[in-house]
CSV table of C-alpha atoms in Angstrom, one decimal:
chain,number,residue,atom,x,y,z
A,189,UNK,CA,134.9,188.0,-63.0
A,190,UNK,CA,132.9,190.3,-65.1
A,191,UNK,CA,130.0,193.0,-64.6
A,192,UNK,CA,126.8,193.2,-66.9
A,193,UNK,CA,125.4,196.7,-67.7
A,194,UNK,CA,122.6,195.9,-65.8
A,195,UNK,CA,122.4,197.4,-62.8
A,196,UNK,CA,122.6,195.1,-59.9
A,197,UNK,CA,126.4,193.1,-60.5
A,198,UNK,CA,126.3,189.9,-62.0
A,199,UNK,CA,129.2,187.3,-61.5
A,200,UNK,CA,130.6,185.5,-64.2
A,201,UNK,CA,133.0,182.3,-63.4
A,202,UNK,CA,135.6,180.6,-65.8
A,203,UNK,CA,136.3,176.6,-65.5
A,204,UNK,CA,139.1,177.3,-63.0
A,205,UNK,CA,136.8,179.1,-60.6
A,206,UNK,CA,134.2,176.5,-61.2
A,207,UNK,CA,136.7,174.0,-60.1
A,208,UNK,CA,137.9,176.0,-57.4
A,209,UNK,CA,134.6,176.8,-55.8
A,210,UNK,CA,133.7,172.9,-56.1
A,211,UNK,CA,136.0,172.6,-53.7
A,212,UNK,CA,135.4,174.6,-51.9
A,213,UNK,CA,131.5,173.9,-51.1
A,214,UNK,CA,133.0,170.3,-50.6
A,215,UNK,CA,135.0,171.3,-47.5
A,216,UNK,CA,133.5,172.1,-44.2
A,217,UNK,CA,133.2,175.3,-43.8
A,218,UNK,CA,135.6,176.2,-40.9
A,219,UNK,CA,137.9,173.7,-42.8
A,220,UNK,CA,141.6,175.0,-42.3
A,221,UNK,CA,144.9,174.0,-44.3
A,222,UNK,CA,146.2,172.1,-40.9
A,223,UNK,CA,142.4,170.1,-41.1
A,224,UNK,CA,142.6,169.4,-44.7
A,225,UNK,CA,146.2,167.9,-44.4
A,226,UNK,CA,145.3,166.2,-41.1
A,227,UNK,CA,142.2,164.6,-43.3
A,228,UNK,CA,144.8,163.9,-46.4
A,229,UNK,CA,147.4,162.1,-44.0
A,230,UNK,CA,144.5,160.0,-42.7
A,231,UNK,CA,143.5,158.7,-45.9
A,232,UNK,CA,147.0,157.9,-46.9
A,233,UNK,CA,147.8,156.1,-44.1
A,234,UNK,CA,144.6,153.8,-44.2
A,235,UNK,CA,145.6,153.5,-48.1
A,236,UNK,CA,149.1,151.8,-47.2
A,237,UNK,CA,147.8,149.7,-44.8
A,238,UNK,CA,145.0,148.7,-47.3
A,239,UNK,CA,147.6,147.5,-50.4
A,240,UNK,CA,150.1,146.0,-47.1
A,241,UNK,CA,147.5,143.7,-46.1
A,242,UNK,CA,146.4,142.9,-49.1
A,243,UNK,CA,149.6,142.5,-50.6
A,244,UNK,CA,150.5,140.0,-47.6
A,245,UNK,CA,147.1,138.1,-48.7
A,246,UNK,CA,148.4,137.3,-52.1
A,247,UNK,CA,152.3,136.2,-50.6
A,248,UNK,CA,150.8,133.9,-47.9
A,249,UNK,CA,148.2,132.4,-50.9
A,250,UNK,CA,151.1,132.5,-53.3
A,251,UNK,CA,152.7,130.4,-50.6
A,252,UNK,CA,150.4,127.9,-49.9
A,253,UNK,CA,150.0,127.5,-53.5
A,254,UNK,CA,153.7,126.5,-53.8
A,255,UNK,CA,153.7,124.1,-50.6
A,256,UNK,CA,150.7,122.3,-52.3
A,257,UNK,CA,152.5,122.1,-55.6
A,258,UNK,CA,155.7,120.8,-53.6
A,259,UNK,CA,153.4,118.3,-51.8
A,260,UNK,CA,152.0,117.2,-54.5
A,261,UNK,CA,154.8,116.8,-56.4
A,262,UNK,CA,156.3,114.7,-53.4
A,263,UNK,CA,153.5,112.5,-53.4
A,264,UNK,CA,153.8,111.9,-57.3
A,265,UNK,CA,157.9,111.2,-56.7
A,266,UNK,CA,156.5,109.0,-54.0
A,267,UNK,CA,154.2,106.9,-56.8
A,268,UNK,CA,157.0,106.8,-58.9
A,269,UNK,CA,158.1,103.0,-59.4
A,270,UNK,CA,161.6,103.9,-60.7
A,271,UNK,CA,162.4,105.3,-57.2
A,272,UNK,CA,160.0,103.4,-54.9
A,273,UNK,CA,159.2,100.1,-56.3
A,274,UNK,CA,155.5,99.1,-57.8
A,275,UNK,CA,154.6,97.2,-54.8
A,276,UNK,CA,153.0,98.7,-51.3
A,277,UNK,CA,153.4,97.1,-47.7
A,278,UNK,CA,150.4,96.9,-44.8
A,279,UNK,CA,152.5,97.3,-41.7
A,280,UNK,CA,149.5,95.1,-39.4
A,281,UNK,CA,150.2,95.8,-35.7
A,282,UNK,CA,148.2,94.1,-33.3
A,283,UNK,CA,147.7,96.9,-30.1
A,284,UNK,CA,146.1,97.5,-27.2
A,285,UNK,CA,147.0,99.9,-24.7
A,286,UNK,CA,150.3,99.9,-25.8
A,287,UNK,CA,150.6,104.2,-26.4
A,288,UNK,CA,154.2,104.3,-25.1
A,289,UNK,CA,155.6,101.7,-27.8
A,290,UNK,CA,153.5,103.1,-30.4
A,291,UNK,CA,155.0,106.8,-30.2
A,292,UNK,CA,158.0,105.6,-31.1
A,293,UNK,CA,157.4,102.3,-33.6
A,294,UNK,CA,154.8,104.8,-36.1
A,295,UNK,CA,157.6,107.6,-36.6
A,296,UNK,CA,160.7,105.2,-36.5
A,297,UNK,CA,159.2,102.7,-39.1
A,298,UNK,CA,158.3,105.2,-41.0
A,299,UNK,CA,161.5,106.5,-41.4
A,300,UNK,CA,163.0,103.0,-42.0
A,301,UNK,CA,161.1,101.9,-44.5
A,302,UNK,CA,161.5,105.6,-46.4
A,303,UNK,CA,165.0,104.8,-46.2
A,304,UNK,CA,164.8,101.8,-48.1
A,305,UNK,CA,162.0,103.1,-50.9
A,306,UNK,CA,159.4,101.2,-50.1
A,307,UNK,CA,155.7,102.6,-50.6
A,308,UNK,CA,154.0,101.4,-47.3
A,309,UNK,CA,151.0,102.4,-44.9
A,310,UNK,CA,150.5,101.5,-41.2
A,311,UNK,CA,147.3,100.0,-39.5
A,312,UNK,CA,147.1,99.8,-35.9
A,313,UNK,CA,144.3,97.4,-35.5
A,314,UNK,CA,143.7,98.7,-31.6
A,315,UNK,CA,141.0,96.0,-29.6
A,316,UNK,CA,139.1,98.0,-27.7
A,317,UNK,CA,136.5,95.0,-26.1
A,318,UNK,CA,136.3,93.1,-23.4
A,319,UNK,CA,137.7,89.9,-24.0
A,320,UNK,CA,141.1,88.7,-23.6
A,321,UNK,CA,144.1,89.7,-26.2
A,322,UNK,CA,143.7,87.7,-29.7
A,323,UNK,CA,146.7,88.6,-31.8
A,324,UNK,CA,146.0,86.1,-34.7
A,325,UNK,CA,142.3,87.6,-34.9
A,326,UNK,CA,143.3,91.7,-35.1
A,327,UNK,CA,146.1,90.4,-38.0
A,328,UNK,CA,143.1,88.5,-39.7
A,329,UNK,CA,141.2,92.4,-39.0
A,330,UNK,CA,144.7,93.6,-40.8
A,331,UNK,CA,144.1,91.6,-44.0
A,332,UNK,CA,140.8,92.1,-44.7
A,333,UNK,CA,140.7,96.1,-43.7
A,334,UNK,CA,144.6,96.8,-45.7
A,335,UNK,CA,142.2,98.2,-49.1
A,336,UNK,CA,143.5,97.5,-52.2
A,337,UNK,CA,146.2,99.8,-52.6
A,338,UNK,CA,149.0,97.3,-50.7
A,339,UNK,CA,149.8,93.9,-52.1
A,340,UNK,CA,151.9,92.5,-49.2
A,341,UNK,CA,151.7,92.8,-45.2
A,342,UNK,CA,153.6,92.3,-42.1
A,343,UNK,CA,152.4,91.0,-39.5
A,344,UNK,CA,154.6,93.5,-37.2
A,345,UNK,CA,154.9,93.6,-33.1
A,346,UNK,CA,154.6,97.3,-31.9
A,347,UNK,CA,157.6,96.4,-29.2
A,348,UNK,CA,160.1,95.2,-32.0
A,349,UNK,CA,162.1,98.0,-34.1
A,350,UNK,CA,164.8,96.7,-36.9
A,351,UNK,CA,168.3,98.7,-36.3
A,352,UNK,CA,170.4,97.1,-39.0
A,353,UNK,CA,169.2,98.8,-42.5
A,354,UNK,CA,170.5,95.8,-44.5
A,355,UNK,CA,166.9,93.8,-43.5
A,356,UNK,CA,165.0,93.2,-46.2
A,357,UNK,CA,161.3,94.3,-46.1
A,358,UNK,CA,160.4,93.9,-49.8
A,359,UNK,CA,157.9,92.0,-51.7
A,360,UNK,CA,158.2,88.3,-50.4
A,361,UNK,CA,157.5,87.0,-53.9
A,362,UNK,CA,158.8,83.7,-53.7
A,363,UNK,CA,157.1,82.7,-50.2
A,364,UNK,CA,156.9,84.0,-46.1
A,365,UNK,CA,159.8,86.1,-45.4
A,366,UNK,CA,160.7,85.6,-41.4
A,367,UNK,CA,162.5,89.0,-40.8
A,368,UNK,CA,162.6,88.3,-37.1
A,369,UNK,CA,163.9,85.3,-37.4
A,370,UNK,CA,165.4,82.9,-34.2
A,371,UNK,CA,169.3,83.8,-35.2
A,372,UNK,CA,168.4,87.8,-34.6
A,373,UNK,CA,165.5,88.1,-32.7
A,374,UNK,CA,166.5,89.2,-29.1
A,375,UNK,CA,164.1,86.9,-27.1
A,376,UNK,CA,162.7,84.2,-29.0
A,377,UNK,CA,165.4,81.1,-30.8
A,378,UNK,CA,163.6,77.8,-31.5
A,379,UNK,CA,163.3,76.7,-34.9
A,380,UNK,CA,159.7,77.3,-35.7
A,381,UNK,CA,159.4,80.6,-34.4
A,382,UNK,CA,157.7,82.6,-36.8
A,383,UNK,CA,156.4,85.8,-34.3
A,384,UNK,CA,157.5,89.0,-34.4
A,385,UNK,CA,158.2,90.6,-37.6
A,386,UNK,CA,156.7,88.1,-40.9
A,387,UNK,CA,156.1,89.3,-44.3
A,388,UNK,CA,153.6,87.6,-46.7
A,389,UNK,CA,151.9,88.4,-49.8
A,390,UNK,CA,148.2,89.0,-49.4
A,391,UNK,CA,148.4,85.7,-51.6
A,392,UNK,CA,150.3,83.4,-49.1
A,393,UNK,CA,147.8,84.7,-46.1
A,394,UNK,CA,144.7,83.4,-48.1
A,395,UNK,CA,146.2,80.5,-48.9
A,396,UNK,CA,146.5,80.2,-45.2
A,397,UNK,CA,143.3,81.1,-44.5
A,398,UNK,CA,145.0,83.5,-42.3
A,399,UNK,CA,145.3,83.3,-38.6
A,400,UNK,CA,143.4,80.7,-35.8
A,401,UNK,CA,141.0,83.0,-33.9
A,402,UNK,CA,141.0,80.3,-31.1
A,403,UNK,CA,144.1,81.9,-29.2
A,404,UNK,CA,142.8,83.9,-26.9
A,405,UNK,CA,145.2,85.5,-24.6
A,406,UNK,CA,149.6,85.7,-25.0
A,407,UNK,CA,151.0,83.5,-26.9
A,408,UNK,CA,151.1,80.2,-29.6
A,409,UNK,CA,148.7,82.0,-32.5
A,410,UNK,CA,152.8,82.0,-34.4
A,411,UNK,CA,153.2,78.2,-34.1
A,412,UNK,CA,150.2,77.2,-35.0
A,413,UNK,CA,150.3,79.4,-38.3
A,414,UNK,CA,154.1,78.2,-38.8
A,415,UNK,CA,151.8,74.2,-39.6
A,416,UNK,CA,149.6,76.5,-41.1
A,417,UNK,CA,151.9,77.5,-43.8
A,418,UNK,CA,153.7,74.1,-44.1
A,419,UNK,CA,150.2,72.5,-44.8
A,420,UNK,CA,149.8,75.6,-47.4
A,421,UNK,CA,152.7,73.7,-49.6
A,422,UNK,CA,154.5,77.7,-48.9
A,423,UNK,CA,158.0,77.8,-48.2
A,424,UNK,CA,159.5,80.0,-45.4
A,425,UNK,CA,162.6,82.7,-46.3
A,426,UNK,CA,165.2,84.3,-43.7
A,427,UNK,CA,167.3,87.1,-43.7
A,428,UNK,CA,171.2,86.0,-44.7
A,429,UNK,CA,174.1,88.1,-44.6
A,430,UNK,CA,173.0,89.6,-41.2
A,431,UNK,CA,176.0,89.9,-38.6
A,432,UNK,CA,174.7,92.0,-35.7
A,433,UNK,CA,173.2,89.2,-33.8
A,434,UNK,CA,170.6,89.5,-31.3
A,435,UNK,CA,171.1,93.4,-31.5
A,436,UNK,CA,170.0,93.7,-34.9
A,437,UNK,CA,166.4,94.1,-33.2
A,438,UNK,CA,165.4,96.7,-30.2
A,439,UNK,CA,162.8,95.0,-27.9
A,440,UNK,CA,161.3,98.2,-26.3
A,441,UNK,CA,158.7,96.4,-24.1
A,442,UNK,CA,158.8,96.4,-20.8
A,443,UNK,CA,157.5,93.2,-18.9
A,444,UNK,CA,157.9,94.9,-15.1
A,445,UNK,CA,155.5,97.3,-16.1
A,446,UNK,CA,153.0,95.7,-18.7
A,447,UNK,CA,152.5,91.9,-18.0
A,448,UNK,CA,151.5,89.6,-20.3
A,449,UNK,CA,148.4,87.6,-20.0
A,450,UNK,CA,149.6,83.8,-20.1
A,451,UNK,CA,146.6,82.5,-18.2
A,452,UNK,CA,145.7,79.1,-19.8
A,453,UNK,CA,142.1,78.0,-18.6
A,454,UNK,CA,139.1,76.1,-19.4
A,455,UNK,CA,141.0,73.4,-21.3
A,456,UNK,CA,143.4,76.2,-22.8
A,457,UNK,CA,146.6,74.2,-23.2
A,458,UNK,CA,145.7,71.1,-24.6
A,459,UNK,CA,143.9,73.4,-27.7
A,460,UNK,CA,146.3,75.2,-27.9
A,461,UNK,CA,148.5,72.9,-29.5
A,462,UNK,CA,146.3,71.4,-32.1
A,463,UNK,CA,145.9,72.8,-35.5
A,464,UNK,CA,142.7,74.9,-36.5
A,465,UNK,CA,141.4,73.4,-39.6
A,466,UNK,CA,138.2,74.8,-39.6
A,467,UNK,CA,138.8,78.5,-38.0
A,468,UNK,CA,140.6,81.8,-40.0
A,469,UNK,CA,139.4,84.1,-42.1
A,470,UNK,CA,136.4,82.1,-42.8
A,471,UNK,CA,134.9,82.4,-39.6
A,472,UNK,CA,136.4,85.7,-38.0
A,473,UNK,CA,133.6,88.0,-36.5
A,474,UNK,CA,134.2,91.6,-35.7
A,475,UNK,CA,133.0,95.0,-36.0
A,476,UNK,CA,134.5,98.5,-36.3
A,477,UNK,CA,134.1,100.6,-33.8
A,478,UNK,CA,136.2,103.7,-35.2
A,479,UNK,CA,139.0,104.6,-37.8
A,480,UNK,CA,140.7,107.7,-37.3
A,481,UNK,CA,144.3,108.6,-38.8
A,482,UNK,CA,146.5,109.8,-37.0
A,483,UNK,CA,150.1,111.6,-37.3
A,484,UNK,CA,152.9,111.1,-34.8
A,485,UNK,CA,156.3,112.9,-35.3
A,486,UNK,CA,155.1,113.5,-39.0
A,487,UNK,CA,154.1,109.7,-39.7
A,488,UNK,CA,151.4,109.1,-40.7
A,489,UNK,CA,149.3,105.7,-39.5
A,490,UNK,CA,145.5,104.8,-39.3
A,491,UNK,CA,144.3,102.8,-36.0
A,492,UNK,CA,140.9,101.0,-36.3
A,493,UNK,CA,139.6,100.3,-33.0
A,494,UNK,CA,138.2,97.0,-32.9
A,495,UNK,CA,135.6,94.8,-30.7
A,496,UNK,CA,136.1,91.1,-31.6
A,497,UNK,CA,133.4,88.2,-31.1
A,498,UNK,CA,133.8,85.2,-28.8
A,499,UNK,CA,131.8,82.0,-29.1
A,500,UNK,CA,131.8,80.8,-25.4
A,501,UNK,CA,131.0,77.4,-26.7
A,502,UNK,CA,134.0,77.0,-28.8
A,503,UNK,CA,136.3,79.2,-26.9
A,504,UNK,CA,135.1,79.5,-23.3
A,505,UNK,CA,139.3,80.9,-22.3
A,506,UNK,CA,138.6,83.9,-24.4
A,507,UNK,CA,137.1,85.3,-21.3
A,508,UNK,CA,138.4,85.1,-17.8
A,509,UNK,CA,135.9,85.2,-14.5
């Protein structure tokens, strides 16, 4: 600080006090050292916080980042042919109101069939109508909804789970493979017996013409396809090699507390025993009511409700007064 010769004093400041009294015109002016390191604490506190938070942000994005990368590299493993084989099964599975079988067929078949490498999906085609039960008609839903991304199906009961690993679920190139076959299956041992678990290329089934729709209610819709297929000129494979018997199947329905509807009316029986030349794909009339995907225990499955059509002339027992 300086003085002028002038009479009334003058102040003269150098860049440090310039500085200095910046400062200080920037403080309150009651401002204290305990208030101005009250007010510097504050602001570094809110600082840390600031870079944690964001520096959580970047490790939980960073994270999702690598789970996509890892899913998406598991999904390109799954695609790989070397590993999984170029073809992809339809797991068909004729349902309704059947919840307590499906929790545990959609997580186990999964599994079983990850096991063995093959590249499958599963559709629960659920009827959700009126009329009675028509297995043959929700398979024939099956073929025609299973998209072009799957080259064979099964036509697969939601009560019936493989336990031996050596069954063979793969492409059934050289004609119907009959993995439930009479020998193994726990319930079921005539000859012809086709139900259950039966694999066909998409191929076979058109050759077919797929499923009767004229079976309305439990039962028969398998023999008549077996005369189906034998008409077709196609030649029906089972499983060899298989030594667990009638355990090589769990049968997880239980007939005490869902009944099956066996009710044969309006001249029922005698149809049902006559071959359906005219009736199958050709002729099968439904509409979607809904598609949803769902995920139980980590499987993955789609279920596309369904309300089937009845022509009371034809079929008058698809309905029961």
């Amino acid at each position: 600080m300086m003085y002028s010769s002038r009479r009334k004093p003058v102040l003269y400041f150098t860049k440090e006090d310039s500085r200095s009294a910046l400062l200080l015109r920037m403080l309150p002016r009651r401002c204290s050292v305990l208030k101005l390191f009250c007010t510097l604490t504050i602001l570094g506190f809110f600082s840390v916080m600031w870079l944690h938070f964001n520096c959580a942000a970047n490790s939980r994005q960073s994270s999702i980042a690598d789970l996509s990368s890892h899913q998406s590299c598991q999904e390109e493993k799954e695609e790989d042919p070397t590993i999984w084989g170029p073809h992809k099964i339809a797991i068909v599975v004729p349902f309704r109101e059947r919840f307590e079988e499906l929790l545990s067929f959609v997580p186990y078949m999964h599994e079983f069939l990850n096991k063995k490498k093959i590249r499958h999906k599963i559709l629960v085609i659920n009827q959700v109508d009126h009329l009675r039960f028509n297995r043959a008609s929700l398979i024939n839903v099956g073929f025609l909804e299973s998209g072009n991304d799957t080259d064979y199906l099964a036509m697969h009961d939601v009560d019936l789970l493989p336990q031996n690993e050596e069954l063979d679920y793969g492409y059934p190139e050289k004609g119907p493979f009959h993995v439930a076959s009479p020998e193994l299956h726990p319930l079921y041992h005539y000859k012809t017996y086709v139900g259950g678990i039966l694999l066909l290329t998409k191929q076979h089934f058109e050759l077919c013409d797929g499923m009767s729709n004229r079976f309305w209610g439990w039962g028969r819709e398998d023999d008549e396809f077996y005369r189906r297929m034998r008409a077709a000129g196609l030649q029906l494979f089972r499983p060899t090699g298989i030594t667990t018997g009638y355990e090589t199947f769990r049968h997880i329905h239980d007939p005490a507390w869902r009944k099956r509807d066996q009710k044969r009316v309006s001249g029922q029986k005698q149809e049902q025993f006559k071959v359906d030349t005219e009736g199958g794909l050709k002729n099968l009339k439904y509409k979607i009511g809904s598609r949803a995907e769902l995920t139980i225990g980590g499987a993955h499955c789609t279920i596309i409700s369904i309300l089937l059509e009845c022509d009371l002339n034809e079929t008058p027992w698809c309905v029961i007064n």
